[in-house]
Tab-separated table of C-alpha atoms (C1' of nucleotides) in Angstrom:
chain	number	residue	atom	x	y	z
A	186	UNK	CA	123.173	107.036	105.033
A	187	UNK	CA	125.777	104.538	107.373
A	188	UNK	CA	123.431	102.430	109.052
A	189	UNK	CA	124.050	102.019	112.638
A	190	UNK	CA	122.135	99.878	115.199
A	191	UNK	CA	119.242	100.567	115.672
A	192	UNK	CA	117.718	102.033	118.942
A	193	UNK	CA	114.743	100.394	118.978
A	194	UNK	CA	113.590	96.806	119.963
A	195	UNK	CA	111.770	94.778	117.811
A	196	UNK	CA	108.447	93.983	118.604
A	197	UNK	CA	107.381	90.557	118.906
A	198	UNK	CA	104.583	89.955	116.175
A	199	UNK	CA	102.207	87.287	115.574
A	200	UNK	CA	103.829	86.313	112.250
A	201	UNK	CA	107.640	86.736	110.918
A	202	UNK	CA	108.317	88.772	107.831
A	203	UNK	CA	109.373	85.070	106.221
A	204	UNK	CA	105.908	84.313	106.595
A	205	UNK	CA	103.578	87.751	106.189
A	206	UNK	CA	105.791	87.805	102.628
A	207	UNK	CA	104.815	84.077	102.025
A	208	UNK	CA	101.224	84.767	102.615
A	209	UNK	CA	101.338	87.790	100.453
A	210	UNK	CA	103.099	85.493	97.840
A	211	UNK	CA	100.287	82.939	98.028
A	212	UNK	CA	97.452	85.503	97.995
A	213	UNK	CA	98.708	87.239	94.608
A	214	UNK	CA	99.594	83.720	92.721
A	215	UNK	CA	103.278	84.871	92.842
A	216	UNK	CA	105.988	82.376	93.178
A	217	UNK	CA	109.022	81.704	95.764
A	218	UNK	CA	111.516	82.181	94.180
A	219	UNK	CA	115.105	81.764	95.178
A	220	UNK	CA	115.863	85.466	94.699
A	221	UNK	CA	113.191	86.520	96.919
A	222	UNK	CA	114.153	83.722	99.314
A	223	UNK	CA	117.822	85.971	98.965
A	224	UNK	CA	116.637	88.954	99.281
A	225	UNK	CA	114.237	88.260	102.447
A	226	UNK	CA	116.859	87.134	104.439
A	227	UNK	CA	119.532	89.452	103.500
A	228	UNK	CA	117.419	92.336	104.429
A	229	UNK	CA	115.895	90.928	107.433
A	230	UNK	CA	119.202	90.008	108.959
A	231	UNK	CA	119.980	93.249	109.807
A	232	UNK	CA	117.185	95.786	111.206
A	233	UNK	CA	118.203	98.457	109.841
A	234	UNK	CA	117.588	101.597	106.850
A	235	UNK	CA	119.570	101.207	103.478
A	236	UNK	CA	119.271	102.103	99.933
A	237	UNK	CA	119.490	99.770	96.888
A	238	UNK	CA	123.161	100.306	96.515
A	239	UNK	CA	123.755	99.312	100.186
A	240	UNK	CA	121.608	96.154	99.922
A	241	UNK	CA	123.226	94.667	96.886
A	242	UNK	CA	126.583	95.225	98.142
A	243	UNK	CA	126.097	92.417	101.157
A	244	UNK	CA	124.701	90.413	98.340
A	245	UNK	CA	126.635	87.649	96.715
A	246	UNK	CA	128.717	88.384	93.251
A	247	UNK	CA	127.943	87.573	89.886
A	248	UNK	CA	128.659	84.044	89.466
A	249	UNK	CA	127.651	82.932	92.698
A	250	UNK	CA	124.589	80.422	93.045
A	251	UNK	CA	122.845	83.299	94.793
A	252	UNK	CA	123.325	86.377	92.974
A	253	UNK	CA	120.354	88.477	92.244
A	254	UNK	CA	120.352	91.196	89.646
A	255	UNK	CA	119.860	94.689	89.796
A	256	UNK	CA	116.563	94.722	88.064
A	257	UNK	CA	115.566	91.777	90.711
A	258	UNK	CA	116.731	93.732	93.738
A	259	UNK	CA	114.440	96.800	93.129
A	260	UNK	CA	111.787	94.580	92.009
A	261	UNK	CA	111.469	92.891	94.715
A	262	UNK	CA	112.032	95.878	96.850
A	263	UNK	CA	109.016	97.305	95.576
A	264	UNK	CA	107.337	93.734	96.629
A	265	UNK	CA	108.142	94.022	100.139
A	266	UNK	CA	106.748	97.662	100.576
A	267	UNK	CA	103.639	96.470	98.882
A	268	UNK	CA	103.523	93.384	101.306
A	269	UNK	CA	104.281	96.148	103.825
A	270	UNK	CA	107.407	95.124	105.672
A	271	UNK	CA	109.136	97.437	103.933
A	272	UNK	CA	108.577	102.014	103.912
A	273	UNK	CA	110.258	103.849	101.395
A	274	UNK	CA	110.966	107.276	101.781
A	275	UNK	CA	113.480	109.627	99.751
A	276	UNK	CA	116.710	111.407	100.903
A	277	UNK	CA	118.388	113.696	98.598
A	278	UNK	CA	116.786	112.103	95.622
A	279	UNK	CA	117.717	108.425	96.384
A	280	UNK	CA	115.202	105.876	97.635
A	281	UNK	CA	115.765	104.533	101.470
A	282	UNK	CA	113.955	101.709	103.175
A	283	UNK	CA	113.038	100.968	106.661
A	284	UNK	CA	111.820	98.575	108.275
A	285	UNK	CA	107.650	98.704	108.572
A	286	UNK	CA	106.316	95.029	110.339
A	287	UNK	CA	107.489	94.034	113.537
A	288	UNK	CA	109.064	97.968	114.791
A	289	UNK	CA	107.374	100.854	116.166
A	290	UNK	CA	106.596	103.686	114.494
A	291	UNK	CA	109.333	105.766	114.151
A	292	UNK	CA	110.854	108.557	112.030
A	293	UNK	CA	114.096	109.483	110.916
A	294	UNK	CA	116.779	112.641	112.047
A	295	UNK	CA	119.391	113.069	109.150
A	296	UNK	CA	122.851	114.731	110.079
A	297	UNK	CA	123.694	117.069	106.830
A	298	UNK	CA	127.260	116.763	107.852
A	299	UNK	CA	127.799	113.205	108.340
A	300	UNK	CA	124.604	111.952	106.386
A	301	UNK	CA	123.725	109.530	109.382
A	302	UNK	CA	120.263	108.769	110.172
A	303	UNK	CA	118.998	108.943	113.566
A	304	UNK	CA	115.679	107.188	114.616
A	305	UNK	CA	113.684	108.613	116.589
A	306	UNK	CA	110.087	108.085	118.501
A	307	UNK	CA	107.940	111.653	118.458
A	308	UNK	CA	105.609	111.013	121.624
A	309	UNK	CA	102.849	113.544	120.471
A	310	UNK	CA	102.711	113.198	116.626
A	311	UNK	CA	100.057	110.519	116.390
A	312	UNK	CA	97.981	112.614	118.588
A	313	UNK	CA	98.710	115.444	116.548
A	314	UNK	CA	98.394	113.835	113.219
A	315	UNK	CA	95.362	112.131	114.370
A	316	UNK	CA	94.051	115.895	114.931
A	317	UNK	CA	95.116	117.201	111.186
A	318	UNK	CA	93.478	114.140	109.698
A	319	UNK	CA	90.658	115.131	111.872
A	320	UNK	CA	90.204	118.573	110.811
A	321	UNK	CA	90.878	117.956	107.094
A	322	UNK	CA	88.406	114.741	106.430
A	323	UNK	CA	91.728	113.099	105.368
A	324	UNK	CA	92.586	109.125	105.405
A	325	UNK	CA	96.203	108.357	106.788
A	326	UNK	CA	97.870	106.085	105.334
A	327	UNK	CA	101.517	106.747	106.242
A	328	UNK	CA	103.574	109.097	106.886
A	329	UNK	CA	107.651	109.678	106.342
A	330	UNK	CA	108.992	113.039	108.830
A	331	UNK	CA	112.290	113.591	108.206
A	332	UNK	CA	114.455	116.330	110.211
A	333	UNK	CA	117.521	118.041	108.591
A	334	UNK	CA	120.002	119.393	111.302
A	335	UNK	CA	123.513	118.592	112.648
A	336	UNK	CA	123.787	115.532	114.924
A	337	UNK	CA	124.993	116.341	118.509
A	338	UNK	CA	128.644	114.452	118.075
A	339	UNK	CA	129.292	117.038	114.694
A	340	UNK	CA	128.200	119.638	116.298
A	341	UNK	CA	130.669	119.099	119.205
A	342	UNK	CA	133.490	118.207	116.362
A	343	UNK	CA	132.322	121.303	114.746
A	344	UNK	CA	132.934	123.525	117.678
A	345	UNK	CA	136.246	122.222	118.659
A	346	UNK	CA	137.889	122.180	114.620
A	347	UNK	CA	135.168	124.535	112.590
A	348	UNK	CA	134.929	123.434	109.312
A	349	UNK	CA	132.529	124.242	106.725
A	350	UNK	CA	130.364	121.841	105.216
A	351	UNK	CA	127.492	122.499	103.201
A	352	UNK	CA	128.044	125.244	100.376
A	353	UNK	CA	131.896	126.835	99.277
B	20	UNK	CA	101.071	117.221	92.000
B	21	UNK	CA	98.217	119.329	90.519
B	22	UNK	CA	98.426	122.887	92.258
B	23	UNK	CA	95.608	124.025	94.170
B	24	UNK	CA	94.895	127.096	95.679
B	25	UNK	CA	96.481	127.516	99.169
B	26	UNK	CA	94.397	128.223	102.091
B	27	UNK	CA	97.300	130.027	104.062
B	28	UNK	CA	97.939	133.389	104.066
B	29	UNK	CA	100.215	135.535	103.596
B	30	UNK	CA	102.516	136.770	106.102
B	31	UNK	CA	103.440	140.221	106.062
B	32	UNK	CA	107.411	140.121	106.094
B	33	UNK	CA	109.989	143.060	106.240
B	34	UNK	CA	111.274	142.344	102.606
B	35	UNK	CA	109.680	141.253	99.664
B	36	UNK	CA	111.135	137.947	98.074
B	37	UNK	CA	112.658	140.076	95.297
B	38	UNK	CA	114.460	142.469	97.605
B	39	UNK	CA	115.712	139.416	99.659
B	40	UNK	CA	116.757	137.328	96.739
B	41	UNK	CA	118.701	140.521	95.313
B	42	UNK	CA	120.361	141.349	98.862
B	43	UNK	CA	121.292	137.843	98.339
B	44	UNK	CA	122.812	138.149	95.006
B	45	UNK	CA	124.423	141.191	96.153
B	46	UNK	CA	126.087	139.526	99.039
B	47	UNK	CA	127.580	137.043	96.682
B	48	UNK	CA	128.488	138.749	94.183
B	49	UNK	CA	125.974	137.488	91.553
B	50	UNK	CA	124.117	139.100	89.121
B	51	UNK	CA	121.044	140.083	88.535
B	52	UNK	CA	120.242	138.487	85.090
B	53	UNK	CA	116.636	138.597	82.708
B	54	UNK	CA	116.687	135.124	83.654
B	55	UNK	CA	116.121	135.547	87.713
B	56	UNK	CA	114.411	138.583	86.924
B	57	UNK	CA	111.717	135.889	84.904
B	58	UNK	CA	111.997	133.151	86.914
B	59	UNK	CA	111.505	135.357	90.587
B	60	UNK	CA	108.565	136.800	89.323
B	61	UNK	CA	107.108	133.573	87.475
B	62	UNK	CA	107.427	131.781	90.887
B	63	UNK	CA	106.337	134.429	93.483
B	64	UNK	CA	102.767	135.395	90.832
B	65	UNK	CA	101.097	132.221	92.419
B	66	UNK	CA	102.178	130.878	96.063
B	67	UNK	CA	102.072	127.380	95.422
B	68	UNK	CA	104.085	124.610	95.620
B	69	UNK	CA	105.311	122.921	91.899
B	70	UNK	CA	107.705	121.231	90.296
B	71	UNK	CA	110.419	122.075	87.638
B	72	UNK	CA	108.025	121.297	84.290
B	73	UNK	CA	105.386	122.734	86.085
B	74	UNK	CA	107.300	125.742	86.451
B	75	UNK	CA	108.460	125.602	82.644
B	76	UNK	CA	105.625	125.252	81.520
B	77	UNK	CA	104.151	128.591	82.459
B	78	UNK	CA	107.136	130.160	80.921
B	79	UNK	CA	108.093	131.704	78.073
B	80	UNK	CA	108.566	129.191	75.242
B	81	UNK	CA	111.588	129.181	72.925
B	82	UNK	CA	112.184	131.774	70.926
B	83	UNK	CA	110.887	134.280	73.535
B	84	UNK	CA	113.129	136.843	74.685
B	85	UNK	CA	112.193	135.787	78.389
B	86	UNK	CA	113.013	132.021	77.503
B	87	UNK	CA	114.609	130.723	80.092
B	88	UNK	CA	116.330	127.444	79.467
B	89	UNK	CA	116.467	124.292	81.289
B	90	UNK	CA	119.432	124.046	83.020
B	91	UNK	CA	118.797	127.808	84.343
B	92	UNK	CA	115.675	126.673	85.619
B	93	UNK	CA	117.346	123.892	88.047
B	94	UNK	CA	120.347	126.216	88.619
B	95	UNK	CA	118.078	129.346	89.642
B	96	UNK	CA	116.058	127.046	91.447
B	97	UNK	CA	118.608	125.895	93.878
B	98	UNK	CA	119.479	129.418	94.285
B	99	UNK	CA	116.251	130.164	95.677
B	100	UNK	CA	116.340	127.364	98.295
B	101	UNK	CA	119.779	128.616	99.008
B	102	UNK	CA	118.733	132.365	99.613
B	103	UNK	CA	115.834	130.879	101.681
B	104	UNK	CA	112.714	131.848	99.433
B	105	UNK	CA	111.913	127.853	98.217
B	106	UNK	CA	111.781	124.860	100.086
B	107	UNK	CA	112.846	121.746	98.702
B	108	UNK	CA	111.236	117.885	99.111
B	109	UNK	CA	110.775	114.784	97.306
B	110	UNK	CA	107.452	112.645	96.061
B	111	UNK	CA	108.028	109.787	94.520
B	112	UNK	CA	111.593	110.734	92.826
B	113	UNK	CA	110.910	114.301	91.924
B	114	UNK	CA	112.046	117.497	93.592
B	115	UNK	CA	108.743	120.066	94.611
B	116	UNK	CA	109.520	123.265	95.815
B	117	UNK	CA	107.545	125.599	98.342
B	118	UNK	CA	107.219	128.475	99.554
B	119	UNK	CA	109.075	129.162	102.601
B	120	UNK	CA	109.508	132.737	102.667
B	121	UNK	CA	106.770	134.909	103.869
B	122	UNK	CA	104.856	131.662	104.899
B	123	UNK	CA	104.181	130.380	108.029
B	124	UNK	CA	105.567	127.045	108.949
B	125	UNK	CA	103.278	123.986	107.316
B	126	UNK	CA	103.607	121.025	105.797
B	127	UNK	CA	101.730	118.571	103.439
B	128	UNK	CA	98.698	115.700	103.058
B	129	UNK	CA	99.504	113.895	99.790
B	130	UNK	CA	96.354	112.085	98.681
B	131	UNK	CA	97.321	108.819	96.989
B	132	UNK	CA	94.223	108.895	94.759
B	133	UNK	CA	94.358	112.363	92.648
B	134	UNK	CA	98.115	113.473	93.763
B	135	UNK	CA	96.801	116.350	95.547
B	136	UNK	CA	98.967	118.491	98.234
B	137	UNK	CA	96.920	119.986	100.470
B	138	UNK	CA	99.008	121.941	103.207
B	139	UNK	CA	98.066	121.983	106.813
B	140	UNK	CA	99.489	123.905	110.196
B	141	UNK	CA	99.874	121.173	112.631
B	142	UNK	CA	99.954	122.926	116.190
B	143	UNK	CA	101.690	120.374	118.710
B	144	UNK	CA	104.257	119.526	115.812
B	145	UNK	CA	106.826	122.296	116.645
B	146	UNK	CA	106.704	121.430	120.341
B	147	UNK	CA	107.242	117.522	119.640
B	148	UNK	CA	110.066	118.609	117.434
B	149	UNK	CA	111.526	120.794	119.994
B	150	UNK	CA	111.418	117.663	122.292
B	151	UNK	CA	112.982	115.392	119.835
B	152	UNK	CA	115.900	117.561	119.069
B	153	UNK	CA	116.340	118.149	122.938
B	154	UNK	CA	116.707	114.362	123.732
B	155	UNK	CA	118.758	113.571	121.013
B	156	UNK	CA	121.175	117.189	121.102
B	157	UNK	CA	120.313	117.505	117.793
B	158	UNK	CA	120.386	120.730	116.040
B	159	UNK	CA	116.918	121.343	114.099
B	160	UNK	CA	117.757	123.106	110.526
B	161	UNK	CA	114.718	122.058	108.738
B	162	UNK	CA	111.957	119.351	108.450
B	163	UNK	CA	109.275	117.711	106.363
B	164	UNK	CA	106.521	115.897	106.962
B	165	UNK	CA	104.651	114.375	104.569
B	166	UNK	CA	101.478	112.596	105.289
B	167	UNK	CA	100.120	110.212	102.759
B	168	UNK	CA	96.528	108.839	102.148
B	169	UNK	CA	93.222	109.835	100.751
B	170	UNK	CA	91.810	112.985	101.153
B	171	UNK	CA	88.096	113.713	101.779
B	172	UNK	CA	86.788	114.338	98.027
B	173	UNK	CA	88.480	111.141	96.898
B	174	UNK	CA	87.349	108.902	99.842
B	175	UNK	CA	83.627	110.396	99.156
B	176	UNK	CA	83.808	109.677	95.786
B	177	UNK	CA	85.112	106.482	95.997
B	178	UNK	CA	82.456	105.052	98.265
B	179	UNK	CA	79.552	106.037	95.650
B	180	UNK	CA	81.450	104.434	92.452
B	181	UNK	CA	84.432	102.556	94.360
B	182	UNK	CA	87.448	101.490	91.789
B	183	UNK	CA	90.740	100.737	92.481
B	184	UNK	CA	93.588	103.341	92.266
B	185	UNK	CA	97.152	102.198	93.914
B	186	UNK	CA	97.624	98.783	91.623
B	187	UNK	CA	96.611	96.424	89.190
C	201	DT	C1'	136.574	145.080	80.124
C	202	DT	C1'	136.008	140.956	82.553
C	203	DG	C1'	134.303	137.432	85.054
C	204	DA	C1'	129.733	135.576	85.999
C	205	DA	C1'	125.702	133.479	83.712
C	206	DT	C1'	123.497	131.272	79.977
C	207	DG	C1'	122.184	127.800	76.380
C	208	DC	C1'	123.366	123.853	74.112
C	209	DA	C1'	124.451	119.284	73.933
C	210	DA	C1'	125.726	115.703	76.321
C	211	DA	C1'	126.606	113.230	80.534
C	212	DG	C1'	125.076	111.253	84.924
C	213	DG	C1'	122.809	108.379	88.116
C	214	DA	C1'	118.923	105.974	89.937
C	215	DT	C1'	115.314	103.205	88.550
C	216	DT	C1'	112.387	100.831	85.118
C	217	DT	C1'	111.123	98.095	81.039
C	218	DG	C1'	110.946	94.707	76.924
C	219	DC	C1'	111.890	90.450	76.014
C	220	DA	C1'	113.750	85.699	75.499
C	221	DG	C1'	115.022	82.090	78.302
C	222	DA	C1'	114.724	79.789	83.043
C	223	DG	C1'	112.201	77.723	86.520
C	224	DG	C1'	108.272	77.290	90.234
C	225	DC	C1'	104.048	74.747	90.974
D	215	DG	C1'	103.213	72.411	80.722
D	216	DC	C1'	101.893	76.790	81.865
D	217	DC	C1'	102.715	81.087	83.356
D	218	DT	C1'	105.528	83.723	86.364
D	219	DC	C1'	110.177	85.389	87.156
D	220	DT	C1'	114.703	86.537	85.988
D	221	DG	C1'	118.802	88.584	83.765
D	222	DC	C1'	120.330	91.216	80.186
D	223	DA	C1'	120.574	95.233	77.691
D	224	DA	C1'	118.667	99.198	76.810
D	225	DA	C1'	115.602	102.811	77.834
D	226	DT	C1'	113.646	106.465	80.835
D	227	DC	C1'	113.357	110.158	83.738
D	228	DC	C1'	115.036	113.921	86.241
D	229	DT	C1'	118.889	116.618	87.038
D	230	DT	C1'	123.619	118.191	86.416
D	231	DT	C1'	127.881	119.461	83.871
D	232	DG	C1'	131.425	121.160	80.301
D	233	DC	C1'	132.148	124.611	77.461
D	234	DA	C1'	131.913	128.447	74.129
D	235	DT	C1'	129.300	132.561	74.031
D	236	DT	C1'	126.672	136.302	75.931
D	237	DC	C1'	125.998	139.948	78.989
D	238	DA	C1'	125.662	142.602	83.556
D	239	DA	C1'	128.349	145.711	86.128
DNA sequence: TTGAATGCAAAGGATTTGCAGAGGC
DNA sequence: GCCTCTGCAAATCCTTTGCATTCAA
């Protein structure tokens, strides 16, 4: 899970995430507070998949003016995927989020050995999903592909200093 | 998560799960214990995908002969993704294991409204993968897709006597 | 016989919750 | 001032682990 630049460009959108979360706010009665405030820009300043863990590391200490708390942090997590700048998917039994407003559509390869994660564009799977929904009266909302492999630079390590990785 | 019957069939394989999983136990030097004996034919009665409690439920209680406890479950579990019988993925934080042995390839619609997993064959899928992997020299092990929204039943009923589901 | 496997109890780790005080609007 | 939000501490939930005992080979 060491995020790496991204591959792909952002979009430009009508509205920034700053705003579509303010609007969001303002259409649920919730308040801006200084923790979202925090949070938005933390996570927005980078484009790029994390977990919890990852997030509140960047994130100032306890004592600081600006520290948000654990509690806060997946709270408000959970916020921005229901605003829908945010997609959560799981890897390994930990929650990751990706960026959802402002990117393409993307999904995600995941290196077993190094535990990166690769983004990736799949040409043909809107056309193909477009065809299950089809045939199976089914409503997309989302969807979270995720392919387990070996990533091409471990695979070359691999052949030149074999090593095993995955069980004893 | 509720099981459901699965519309795909079959395949007709050389080996039966048992005889794999034993050829696998053999390999390692495992044994072959009541408790895989209970827990191999428990899972491979019905060929659907379910989750540890789900699986405990249907077995023997405590006090049986064929109980089977808890931390067996998990650990026998594992060895069946490991010997290639189960698949493993995650919904929402828990771990749900399918069938991958004897099956053909497929992967899941998760309605939002009743938790349902209905499996579907997506044809182009494999292909796009293939192309994927090709571009980015990355060596395919394994992959899930999960697609989430409403299925047909739910979106029909929800038109006649519409209520809200996700929140509030 | 002997080392692998099990059950128990307890630990672990990520995420969530109850609640009293803080703070937007 | 009212009602939402936050931080704290503790709880929850699923899953794993340590260890003494049981049991397959």
């Amino acid at each position: 899970m060491d995020p790496e630049p991204s591959e792909l460009k952002r979009l430009s959108t009508a509205a920034s995430p700053e705003q579509r979360f303010h609007e969001y706010l303002q259409s649920r009665g919730m308040r801006s507070t200084r923790q979202r405030q925090v949070l938005l820009e933390q996570v927005f300043a980078e484009h790029d998949h994390f977990d919890a863990d990852q997030l509140i590391e960047k994130l100032p200490r306890r004592g600081s003016a600006d520290y948000v708390s654990r509690p806060t942090v997946y709270r408000t997590l959970g916020e921005f995927v229901d605003a829908g700048l945010l997609k959560k998917f799981e890897i390994d039994g930990r929650s990751v989020y990706d960026f959802d407003y402002g990117y393409p559509d993307h999904d995600h390869l995941h290196c077993q050995n190094c535990d990166r994660l690769i983004e990736f564009q799949a040409d043909g799977l809107e056309q193909v999903l477009r065809h299950v929904a089809e045939r199976h009266g089914f409503r997309i909302k989302a969807h979270t592909l995720l392919v387990e492999g070996m990533c091409d630079e471990c695979f070359r390590a691999r052949r030149r200093t074999p090593r095993r990785v995955d069980r004893i």
